[in-house]
Amino acid sequence: MATNKPKMEGEVFYPSDEIIAQANLKDWDVTAKAALKDPQAFWATEAENLEWFEKWDQVLDDSKPPFYKWFVGGKVNITHNAVDRHLKTFRKNKLALIWESEDGKTDRTFSYYALNREVSRMANIIKAMGIGKGDRVTIYMGRIPEIVFAMLACAKIGAIHSVVFGGFSVDALAGRIADSESKLVITCDGSYQNGKLVELKKIVDESLKHCPSVENVIVVKRTGQEIFMEPGRDHWFHDLCALPIANGKCATEVMDAEDPLFILYTSGSTGKPKAILHTHGGYMVGTYATLKYVFDLKDEDRFWCTADPGWITGHSYLVYGPLINGATAFMFEGGPAYPYPNRWWQLIERYGISIFYTAPTAIRALMRFGEAWPNKHDLSSLRLLGTVGEPINPEAWKWFYRVIGKEKCPIMDTWWQTETGGFMITPTPVVPLKPGSGTRPFFGQDAEIVDEQGKPVADGEEGYLVLKNPWPSMLRTIFGDDERYVSQYWSKYPGKYMTGDSARRDKDGYYWIIGRVDDVIKVSGHRLGTAEIESALITHPAVAESAAIGLAHEVKGQAITCYVQLKPGFAPSEELSEELRQHVSKHLGPIARPEEVKFIDKLPKTRSGKIMRRVLKARAQGLPEGDLSTLEE
Ligand code: PRX
């Protein structure tokens, strides 16, 4: 244990001398203080570690808030920094990506040299289909290496990728393709989930009935199942690879630092999902620096982020962050407990994973199977652990720390969002930890907890979490909807970014996230909106109206409960309830399947017709219903 321990309140886990000795950055306080005093200088130094075709003239242009611009005038390409630049160093022959199939029968490994070959080939093909700078490409695949190639290939030629999580279904996919006006979709015939086939291509076919913008579909063969191929529109990837245009070098486009890199749809307060837009320059610097400091990356590390590339965690810390840092990333096709609950522990042992980053929901689920499963495996390669996506309960934190990390691996509880692009409230390995707290804002950032009027609340009190400083990997806008960007994030507390989370800060300046204050539900760390679930329900002929709420769930964190008002002629029944759950699963995706569908005669609404979900939530929890003065008669 470290000798110099600051005195702090509550239960504190101090970093060991060994951890401090090997940390790249030993003095958190000094860096934090300097970065807070001059965030632009901190970020400029980080940006200088990367390669630019042309250097920026201005670090931050904040003349038109909240439309901040970073590294203005700089010319760059994120794929150049994630792939190309490593080819000039010893990393050319280093493993960039290690992958294992769900059934464990196949592994595939790619050096940076091989990664460049794969990305270039995919980029040549996409380009030959007429895709260029600024065009949108939807990627809808399972967790296989080609999803990484596809993302990097789009970035390489300046196209904007829009990855849709493979666990979403027709309604979600169609809506996202249509909104982005993608000309190209990259998909697979199918994917595996717990030994079962998911018919991805079939879902694409269904979706494209509503998406006139799509001209071509590239299909990667993964499962070999029988699928429909529309002549002229659908192309097997392996057939395209055999064409002469696929081979040879592919130039990496020179992009403006502020050119869009990707959009990623996420659920907001109300209405349909928003396309969060990130850029080449700022996002690149943000993911690079946050990962480097927080997970203390070293060349000999093997970094495993269990997230799917369909979510921001996969974008930033499975694909871009590790590769920009020249690390070795590990990617696994399957989930934690198939065929047995030792699957992940087996992989940590087999590949010598040194940094393991996952979600609290997975830890809680695996905890239930008992310690015997992890104890069967040698986990001594682990050096650091991490969690993300939802608050971690101290019990799960301690289990993770003791059983998986053997009390020697600090846990980096990283708080951030699709919108922030990278870690915002997070420790680094040398920071004392308190189970359940993300500790303090990352370098250059300052957070505050405020009341309804925007006034800071006292330490220990709950309030709204806001961020005070712009940062490079911040979202630039909602694609095609600047107004919504301003109203959603910057209107309630002018000059401050509204996170949508409530939190409190303790006497030591540590932040404790409580949860969302809007209509976002976090199911197993996956972000879903009540509106999406309700619009899926309304397409069922029996449903007149519905309301979705999130209720606490032991493993998933939150689970969905829906209240349904039936149309005349339909009667409540167990069968109908089950049918509606399946309906949501089929239309929106299995991750959105409600835990419960309950029938209600009349939904509580305000006089202006808005559903009062908080009243339903209070009733379900047996809590006081609060102020009902706006409730309609
Ligand atoms: O409520 C917070 C929760 O996840 C939300 C962001 O969700 P999403 O955009 O899907 O990104 C998730 C992965 C970055 C936040 O508003 N959240 C995320 N990380 C944490 C968290 N809540 C508590 N602790 C965390 N470490």
XYZ file of C-alpha atoms and ligand atoms in Angstrom:
659
model
C 0.000 0.000 0.000
C 1.091 3.543 -0.686
C 2.750 5.372 2.154
C 1.371 8.817 1.450
C -2.375 8.433 1.916
C -4.601 11.492 1.946
C -7.302 11.268 4.613
C -10.702 10.841 3.026
C -14.245 10.122 4.093
C -15.979 6.767 3.539
C -14.462 3.532 2.360
C -11.317 4.233 0.349
C -9.065 1.916 -1.648
C -5.614 3.397 -2.068
C -3.374 2.485 -4.997
C -0.473 0.204 -4.106
C 3.135 1.344 -4.355
C 3.515 -1.082 -7.212
C 0.709 0.528 -9.201
C 2.080 3.989 -8.549
C 5.585 2.903 -9.525
C 4.506 1.685 -12.945
C 1.989 4.436 -13.727
C 2.919 6.656 -16.662
C 1.480 9.587 -14.810
C 2.285 9.538 -11.116
C 1.152 12.909 -9.953
C -2.516 13.336 -10.663
C -2.857 16.576 -8.735
C -0.143 18.460 -10.552
C -1.477 17.559 -14.015
C -5.082 18.161 -12.986
C -4.289 21.576 -11.575
C -2.301 22.689 -14.601
C -4.884 21.343 -17.057
C -7.726 23.065 -15.259
C -5.845 26.341 -15.294
C -5.208 26.091 -19.018
C -7.271 23.327 -20.672
C -6.259 24.427 -24.160
C -2.576 24.022 -23.373
C -3.227 20.538 -21.984
C -5.142 19.463 -25.068
C -2.690 21.056 -27.473
C 0.150 19.066 -25.902
C -1.845 15.868 -26.318
C -2.653 16.713 -29.933
C 1.031 17.275 -30.632
C 1.717 13.628 -29.820
C -0.277 12.659 -32.902
C 0.384 13.236 -36.591
C -1.241 16.080 -38.473
C -0.978 16.754 -42.194
C -1.102 20.414 -41.259
C -1.005 21.887 -37.802
C -3.948 23.857 -36.428
C -3.978 27.663 -36.218
C -6.177 27.815 -33.167
C -6.722 25.203 -30.431
C -10.271 26.228 -29.592
C -12.657 28.534 -31.355
C -15.307 29.423 -28.806
C -16.612 32.481 -30.604
C -20.017 30.930 -31.331
C -20.954 28.797 -28.340
C -22.186 26.100 -28.109
C -20.777 25.473 -31.589
C -17.229 24.951 -30.378
C -14.456 24.079 -32.804
C -11.182 22.386 -31.908
C -7.824 22.440 -33.668
C -9.163 24.906 -36.173
C -7.364 24.844 -39.508
C -5.684 21.521 -38.691
C -5.616 18.806 -41.347
C -5.743 15.235 -40.164
C -7.362 11.820 -40.540
C -8.159 9.581 -37.585
C -7.342 6.432 -39.574
C -3.926 7.861 -40.344
C -3.294 7.987 -36.599
C -5.017 4.702 -35.784
C -3.310 2.702 -38.529
C -1.007 4.409 -41.050
C 1.355 6.122 -38.655
C 2.185 2.877 -36.825
C 3.483 1.310 -40.029
C 6.557 3.504 -39.807
C 7.485 2.074 -36.402
C 8.086 -1.313 -34.751
C 4.327 -1.504 -34.317
C 4.019 -2.466 -37.944
C 4.543 -6.060 -36.803
C 2.727 -5.705 -33.499
C -0.744 -7.163 -33.064
C -3.393 -4.504 -33.453
C -6.397 -6.783 -33.075
C -6.992 -10.242 -31.689
C -10.406 -11.774 -32.195
C -12.071 -14.965 -31.050
C -15.343 -16.426 -32.284
C -18.227 -17.148 -29.969
C -17.766 -20.904 -30.261
C -14.055 -20.604 -29.566
C -13.173 -22.546 -32.687
C -11.620 -19.648 -34.573
C -9.242 -16.905 -33.682
C -8.016 -14.243 -36.066
C -5.154 -11.872 -35.428
C -4.083 -8.777 -37.310
C -0.819 -6.914 -37.031
C -0.936 -3.197 -37.785
C 0.430 -4.147 -41.188
C -2.435 -6.586 -41.763
C -4.964 -4.138 -40.382
C -3.845 -1.587 -42.934
C -4.265 -4.148 -45.719
C -7.795 -5.035 -44.585
C -8.864 -1.423 -44.056
C -7.419 -0.356 -47.407
C -9.241 -3.154 -49.196
C -12.549 -2.263 -47.606
C -11.911 1.416 -48.363
C -11.134 0.685 -52.018
C -14.407 -1.209 -52.321
C -16.500 1.465 -50.628
C -14.908 4.131 -52.781
C -15.594 2.151 -55.951
C -19.269 2.206 -54.976
C -19.245 5.947 -55.324
C -18.931 6.758 -51.649
C -16.827 9.775 -50.801
C -16.298 12.586 -48.320
C -19.373 13.373 -46.273
C -21.485 10.435 -47.514
C -23.148 8.381 -44.803
C -22.633 4.640 -44.527
C -24.697 2.517 -42.148
C -22.852 -0.411 -40.574
C -25.023 -3.145 -39.043
C -23.015 -6.214 -38.105
C -22.103 -8.690 -35.432
C -18.894 -8.392 -33.413
C -16.426 -9.541 -36.045
C -13.186 -7.908 -37.256
C -14.865 -6.627 -40.427
C -16.914 -4.144 -38.390
C -13.644 -2.545 -37.277
C -12.333 -2.521 -40.846
C -15.562 -0.952 -42.078
C -15.438 1.880 -39.549
C -11.782 2.658 -40.220
C -12.322 2.366 -43.979
C -15.124 4.925 -43.930
C -12.966 7.299 -41.908
C -10.032 6.716 -44.253
C -11.949 7.990 -47.268
C -13.840 10.684 -45.377
C -17.237 8.981 -45.332
C -19.337 9.311 -42.176
C -20.125 5.995 -40.519
C -23.316 5.338 -38.642
C -23.045 2.075 -36.747
C -26.308 0.522 -35.613
C -26.017 -2.051 -32.829
C -26.680 -5.590 -34.102
C -29.119 -6.139 -31.243
C -31.513 -3.601 -32.707
C -34.227 -4.699 -35.074
C -36.226 -3.415 -38.068
C -37.829 -0.254 -36.656
C -34.626 0.983 -35.084
C -32.478 0.157 -38.112
C -34.887 1.565 -40.688
C -35.299 4.801 -38.736
C -31.543 5.284 -38.445
C -30.800 4.489 -42.096
C -33.572 6.807 -43.271
C -32.589 9.678 -40.991
C -28.936 9.482 -42.015
C -29.822 9.076 -45.713
C -27.121 6.452 -46.057
C -26.310 5.367 -49.593
C -24.540 2.225 -48.502
C -25.204 -0.410 -45.840
C -22.501 -2.817 -44.695
C -23.851 -5.901 -42.958
C -23.390 -9.663 -42.449
C -25.560 -12.586 -43.423
C -26.075 -13.179 -39.741
C -24.460 -13.165 -36.341
C -24.323 -15.489 -33.362
C -25.825 -14.780 -30.013
C -25.556 -17.406 -27.315
C -25.352 -20.129 -29.931
C -28.387 -18.869 -31.826
C -28.412 -17.298 -35.265
C -29.509 -13.690 -35.608
C -30.775 -12.960 -39.112
C -29.122 -9.619 -39.698
C -29.488 -9.558 -43.474
C -33.181 -10.358 -43.222
C -33.619 -7.398 -40.880
C -31.746 -5.230 -43.389
C -34.044 -6.413 -46.207
C -37.112 -5.526 -44.154
C -35.676 -2.144 -43.211
C -34.720 -1.183 -46.746
C -38.362 -1.259 -47.791
C -38.528 2.100 -45.998
C -35.136 3.493 -47.025
C -34.985 4.764 -50.600
C -31.542 6.365 -50.155
C -29.704 3.027 -50.086
C -28.107 2.059 -53.385
C -25.812 -0.763 -52.326
C -25.483 -3.347 -49.599
C -22.215 -5.123 -48.848
C -22.710 -8.469 -47.118
C -19.913 -10.112 -45.149
C -20.318 -13.855 -44.851
C -20.197 -14.941 -41.243
C -22.773 -17.631 -40.545
C -23.251 -19.084 -44.020
C -27.004 -19.227 -43.589
C -29.304 -19.030 -46.618
C -30.113 -15.379 -47.374
C -31.848 -13.324 -50.026
C -29.602 -11.209 -52.272
C -31.249 -8.452 -54.307
C -29.553 -8.373 -57.726
C -27.831 -5.082 -58.416
C -28.154 -3.923 -54.826
C -26.594 -6.627 -52.656
C -22.990 -7.757 -53.030
C -21.016 -10.408 -51.187
C -17.948 -8.869 -49.648
C -15.756 -11.815 -50.656
C -16.837 -11.405 -54.296
C -15.908 -7.735 -54.182
C -12.544 -8.582 -52.639
C -11.745 -10.693 -55.672
C -12.100 -7.700 -57.995
C -8.941 -5.838 -59.068
C -10.229 -2.522 -57.619
C -10.157 -4.003 -54.113
C -6.445 -4.470 -54.020
C -3.590 -2.073 -53.758
C -3.004 1.051 -51.768
C -5.767 3.402 -50.820
C -4.876 6.984 -50.077
C -5.991 8.313 -46.711
C -8.047 11.472 -47.307
C -6.830 14.725 -45.881
C -9.653 15.884 -43.633
C -10.283 19.106 -41.852
C -10.043 18.618 -38.074
C -13.702 19.610 -37.804
C -14.952 17.326 -40.611
C -17.499 14.782 -39.379
C -16.145 11.339 -38.544
C -19.288 9.536 -37.507
C -22.808 9.844 -36.277
C -24.161 7.563 -33.601
C -27.816 7.470 -32.719
C -28.731 7.674 -29.093
C -31.868 8.146 -27.057
C -32.666 11.501 -25.652
C -35.310 13.069 -23.478
C -38.131 12.852 -25.900
C -38.844 12.009 -29.495
C -36.805 9.938 -31.876
C -33.139 9.027 -31.343
C -30.630 11.772 -32.020
C -27.673 11.434 -34.350
C -24.732 12.551 -32.239
C -21.990 13.922 -34.465
C -18.259 13.566 -33.759
C -15.298 14.895 -35.718
C -11.901 13.644 -36.903
C -9.617 15.958 -34.934
C -11.179 16.474 -31.525
C -12.534 12.962 -31.100
C -9.148 11.554 -32.065
C -7.288 13.625 -29.469
C -9.935 12.965 -26.812
C -10.039 9.180 -27.129
C -6.260 9.006 -27.394
C -5.513 11.013 -24.262
C -8.278 9.668 -22.044
C -7.389 6.048 -22.730
C -3.671 6.676 -22.345
C -4.018 8.279 -18.921
C -6.923 6.379 -17.445
C -5.836 2.903 -18.467
C -2.170 3.758 -18.327
C -1.582 2.095 -21.674
C 1.783 0.511 -22.371
C 3.024 -1.218 -25.479
C 2.973 -4.617 -23.825
C -0.676 -4.320 -22.753
C -3.547 -6.332 -24.128
C -6.650 -4.260 -23.743
C -10.112 -5.773 -23.744
C -13.182 -3.585 -23.855
C -16.208 -5.895 -23.865
C -18.580 -3.330 -25.382
C -20.085 -3.779 -28.821
C -18.855 -1.389 -31.522
C -22.522 -0.431 -31.950
C -22.306 1.722 -28.817
C -20.037 4.669 -28.050
C -17.904 2.587 -25.689
C -17.068 0.272 -28.576
C -16.343 3.208 -30.891
C -14.027 4.998 -28.495
C -12.371 2.193 -26.552
C -12.599 -0.937 -28.644
C -11.787 0.635 -31.993
C -10.340 4.139 -32.031
C -8.696 4.748 -28.638
C -6.622 1.545 -28.480
C -5.506 1.768 -32.112
C -4.564 5.443 -31.948
C -2.444 4.497 -28.945
C -0.844 1.644 -30.892
C -2.138 -0.895 -28.385
C -3.260 -4.480 -28.894
C -7.026 -4.674 -28.686
C -8.943 -7.846 -28.044
C -12.445 -8.397 -29.382
C -14.769 -11.277 -28.592
C -17.764 -12.189 -30.683
C -19.895 -13.603 -27.879
C -21.219 -12.741 -24.453
C -20.001 -13.475 -20.926
C -21.876 -16.635 -20.032
C -22.121 -18.768 -23.135
C -21.698 -21.684 -23.166
C -20.615 -21.407 -19.519
C -20.118 -18.522 -17.103
C -16.343 -18.848 -17.318
C -16.174 -17.736 -20.952
C -14.675 -14.327 -20.239
C -12.267 -15.603 -17.578
C -11.107 -18.268 -19.975
C -10.359 -15.590 -22.580
C -8.444 -13.405 -20.111
C -6.248 -16.395 -19.351
C -5.889 -17.561 -22.946
C -4.867 -14.175 -24.328
C -3.118 -12.715 -21.306
C -5.421 -9.706 -21.087
C -3.869 -7.019 -18.897
C -6.647 -4.403 -18.901
C -10.271 -5.439 -18.746
C -13.049 -2.874 -19.217
C -16.690 -3.907 -18.875
C -20.149 -2.988 -17.576
C -21.569 -3.311 -14.051
C -24.507 -5.344 -15.353
C -22.129 -8.050 -16.617
C -20.289 -8.118 -13.307
C -23.558 -8.516 -11.408
C -24.695 -11.280 -13.740
C -21.395 -13.174 -13.440
C -21.254 -12.687 -9.673
C -24.392 -14.770 -9.362
C -22.669 -17.832 -10.767
C -20.209 -17.789 -7.905
C -16.464 -17.518 -7.477
C -15.687 -21.053 -8.565
C -15.932 -20.050 -12.239
C -13.295 -17.300 -12.217
C -11.199 -19.249 -9.727
C -10.715 -21.998 -12.298
C -8.599 -19.593 -14.332
C -5.260 -17.869 -14.030
C -6.148 -14.164 -14.105
C -2.736 -12.966 -13.026
C -2.123 -11.119 -16.307
C -4.638 -8.462 -15.208
C -3.241 -5.107 -14.150
C -6.213 -2.762 -14.364
C -10.001 -3.102 -14.444
C -12.687 -0.700 -15.581
C -16.432 -0.201 -15.650
C -18.823 2.001 -17.587
C -22.430 2.566 -18.522
C -24.283 2.844 -15.229
C -23.531 3.308 -11.559
C -21.811 0.294 -10.034
C -23.142 -0.858 -6.685
C -20.375 -1.223 -4.075
C -21.094 -4.940 -3.671
C -20.386 -5.613 -7.353
C -17.349 -3.292 -7.242
C -15.847 -5.223 -4.341
C -16.507 -8.573 -5.946
C -14.809 -7.397 -9.144
C -11.909 -6.021 -7.126
C -11.416 -9.086 -4.951
C -12.374 -12.037 -7.133
C -11.222 -10.832 -10.542
C -8.524 -8.289 -9.705
C -7.207 -10.231 -6.659
C -7.061 -6.928 -4.748
C -4.193 -5.666 -6.880
C -5.991 -4.083 -9.840
C -7.519 -0.630 -9.404
C -10.971 -0.239 -10.964
C -11.452 2.718 -13.275
C -15.132 3.652 -12.949
C -15.478 5.899 -15.987
C -18.463 8.195 -16.319
C -19.162 9.549 -19.786
C -21.726 9.545 -22.587
C -22.229 9.102 -26.322
C -22.170 12.877 -26.442
C -18.888 13.319 -24.580
C -16.995 10.907 -26.848
C -14.562 10.024 -24.061
C -14.166 9.748 -20.274
C -15.316 12.816 -18.346
C -15.397 11.809 -14.692
C -12.852 9.127 -13.986
C -9.925 8.172 -11.829
C -6.488 7.268 -13.125
C -4.637 4.329 -11.534
C -2.922 6.523 -8.933
C -6.151 8.057 -7.608
C -7.643 6.645 -4.359
C -10.916 4.901 -5.154
C -14.304 4.794 -3.481
C -16.574 1.989 -4.693
C -19.443 3.502 -6.674
C -17.820 6.855 -7.404
C -16.203 7.872 -10.705
C -13.998 10.118 -8.548
C -13.205 13.467 -10.215
C -13.393 15.192 -13.593
C -10.740 14.298 -16.148
C -7.919 16.738 -16.922
C -9.150 20.033 -18.294
C -12.725 19.418 -17.237
C -14.725 20.986 -14.457
C -18.087 19.714 -13.287
C -20.745 21.172 -11.082
C -23.921 19.996 -9.420
C -26.710 22.504 -9.681
C -30.352 22.924 -8.732
C -33.320 23.630 -11.023
C -32.259 27.285 -11.310
C -28.654 26.456 -12.054
C -27.308 27.383 -8.624
C -24.595 25.054 -7.291
C -25.894 22.857 -4.469
C -23.983 22.124 -1.283
C -21.653 19.114 -1.126
C -23.597 15.978 -0.299
C -26.786 17.241 -1.910
C -28.271 15.795 -5.046
C -28.604 17.950 -8.161
C -28.109 18.084 -11.908
C -24.666 17.306 -13.217
C -23.297 19.895 -15.649
C -19.914 20.256 -17.349
C -18.344 23.671 -17.445
C -15.550 23.460 -20.007
C -15.673 22.538 -23.686
C -13.487 19.521 -24.532
C -12.120 18.184 -27.848
C -14.220 14.994 -28.108
C -17.494 16.762 -27.382
C -20.375 16.267 -29.790
C -20.499 19.076 -32.334
C -24.215 18.937 -33.005
C -27.119 16.620 -33.641
C -26.750 15.723 -37.309
C -29.175 17.869 -39.269
C -30.672 19.499 -36.199
C -28.564 22.303 -34.714
C -31.583 23.692 -32.926
C -32.192 20.504 -31.037
C -28.495 20.400 -30.113
C -28.789 23.803 -28.490
C -32.115 23.174 -26.778
C -31.229 19.715 -25.533
C -27.825 20.401 -24.012
C -27.182 24.097 -23.646
C -30.447 25.911 -22.963
C -31.357 25.031 -19.426
C -28.084 26.314 -17.971
C -26.590 28.713 -20.528
C -22.872 28.211 -21.010
C -22.914 24.824 -19.323
C -23.398 21.388 -20.825
C -26.385 19.585 -19.321
C -25.612 15.894 -18.945
C -29.116 14.628 -18.157
C -27.765 12.898 -15.044
C -28.281 13.642 -11.397
C -25.369 13.312 -9.030
C -23.879 14.464 -5.763
C -20.380 15.451 -4.751
C -18.847 14.501 -1.418
C -16.468 16.470 0.796
C -13.441 15.061 -1.008
C -14.728 16.384 -4.323
C -15.720 12.903 -5.497
C -18.733 12.617 -7.791
C -21.438 10.005 -7.291
C -23.738 9.520 -10.272
C -27.312 8.740 -9.306
C -28.943 8.277 -12.692
C -30.793 9.866 -15.574
C -33.287 12.608 -14.888
C -34.977 12.346 -18.284
C -36.845 9.713 -20.294
C -33.753 7.618 -20.880
C -33.765 4.068 -19.510
C -30.522 2.171 -19.013
C -31.141 -1.522 -19.494
C -27.972 -3.504 -18.839
C -26.091 -0.287 -19.566
C -27.795 0.070 -22.957
C -29.369 3.439 -23.512
C -32.983 3.309 -24.650
C -35.654 5.967 -24.886
C -39.192 5.633 -23.632
C -40.407 7.136 -26.919
C -38.789 4.388 -29.013
C -40.363 1.664 -26.919
C -43.751 3.339 -26.978
C -43.658 3.809 -30.751
C -42.862 0.122 -31.177
C -45.857 -0.787 -29.010
C -48.261 1.492 -30.827
C -47.755 -0.441 -34.071
C -49.541 -3.403 -32.470
C -53.262 -3.439 -33.382
C -54.422 -3.846 -29.760
C -52.559 -0.847 -28.385
C -54.276 2.535 -28.057
C -51.583 4.196 -25.991
C -48.670 3.222 -23.813
C -46.048 4.483 -21.412
C -42.665 2.932 -20.709
C -40.719 3.411 -17.501
C -37.504 2.014 -16.073
C -37.635 0.226 -12.740
C -34.710 -0.963 -10.657
C -33.532 -4.465 -11.524
C -30.971 -6.478 -9.586
C -28.854 -7.513 -12.561
C -29.813 -5.189 -15.418
C -29.675 -2.027 -13.325
C -32.975 -0.984 -14.832
C -35.639 -2.991 -16.613
C -38.519 -1.780 -18.751
C -42.107 -1.847 -17.546
C -44.798 -0.774 -19.995
C -48.294 0.384 -19.213
C -50.718 -0.212 -22.044
C -54.155 1.201 -22.656
C -55.978 -1.179 -25.023
C -58.190 -0.293 -27.953
C -61.911 -1.081 -27.593
C -62.577 -4.728 -28.354
C -59.344 -5.986 -26.769
C -59.220 -7.477 -23.307
C -56.220 -7.739 -20.992
C -54.713 -11.226 -20.727
C -51.447 -12.948 -19.920
C -51.147 -14.017 -23.553
C -51.598 -10.490 -24.859
C -49.030 -9.207 -22.390
C -46.505 -11.769 -23.638
C -47.407 -10.996 -27.254
C -46.701 -7.308 -26.690
C -43.337 -8.034 -25.110
C -42.420 -10.087 -28.140
C -43.721 -7.366 -30.425
C -41.273 -4.835 -28.957
C -38.452 -7.349 -29.172
C -39.190 -8.041 -32.828
C -39.601 -4.421 -33.877
C -37.074 -2.531 -31.774
C -34.733 -5.332 -30.719
C -34.308 -8.026 -28.070
C -32.480 -5.582 -25.771
C -35.672 -3.513 -25.565
C -37.944 -6.413 -24.604
C -40.031 -5.199 -21.653
C -39.730 -7.082 -18.395
C -43.423 -6.497 -17.842
C -46.400 -5.243 -19.809
C -49.261 -4.142 -17.597
C -52.692 -3.011 -18.662
C -54.191 0.216 -17.430
C -57.611 1.790 -18.003
C -56.258 5.282 -18.356
C -52.721 6.637 -18.386
C -52.053 9.552 -16.018
C -51.622 12.690 -18.121
C -51.189 16.390 -17.652
C -53.971 18.678 -18.800
C -51.971 19.390 -21.904
C -51.910 15.658 -22.693
C -48.377 14.678 -21.672
C -48.023 11.263 -20.064
C -46.831 11.572 -16.464
C -44.334 8.742 -16.327
C -43.059 9.851 -12.963
C -46.497 9.176 -11.469
C -46.495 5.666 -12.928
C -43.010 5.128 -11.583
C -43.931 6.322 -8.107
C -47.004 4.095 -8.083
C -45.005 1.070 -9.188
C -42.502 1.667 -6.410
C -45.176 2.388 -3.818
C -43.784 5.876 -3.323
C -45.647 9.164 -2.874
C -46.887 10.460 -6.222
C -45.615 13.997 -5.686
C -47.193 17.132 -7.067
C -50.350 16.142 -8.946
C -51.669 19.638 -9.606
C -51.082 19.318 -13.349
C -52.798 15.923 -13.585
C -55.900 16.038 -15.806
C -59.278 15.356 -14.232
O -26.437 7.957 -16.966
C -25.077 7.930 -17.333
C -24.681 6.509 -17.606
O -24.808 6.323 -18.997
C -25.283 7.536 -19.614
C -24.695 7.663 -20.989
O -25.110 6.580 -21.778
P -24.464 6.318 -23.183
O -24.534 7.549 -23.993
O -25.088 5.093 -23.741
O -22.956 6.025 -22.891
C -22.624 4.944 -22.078
C -21.166 4.678 -22.150
C -20.299 5.844 -22.066
C -24.870 8.608 -18.668
O -25.638 9.766 -18.847
N -23.292 6.211 -17.221
C -22.248 6.034 -18.053
N -21.140 5.715 -17.363
C -21.470 5.710 -16.063
C -22.844 6.034 -15.972
N -23.458 6.140 -14.777
C -22.722 5.921 -13.670
N -21.428 5.589 -13.681
C -20.752 5.475 -14.851
N -19.474 5.134 -14.843
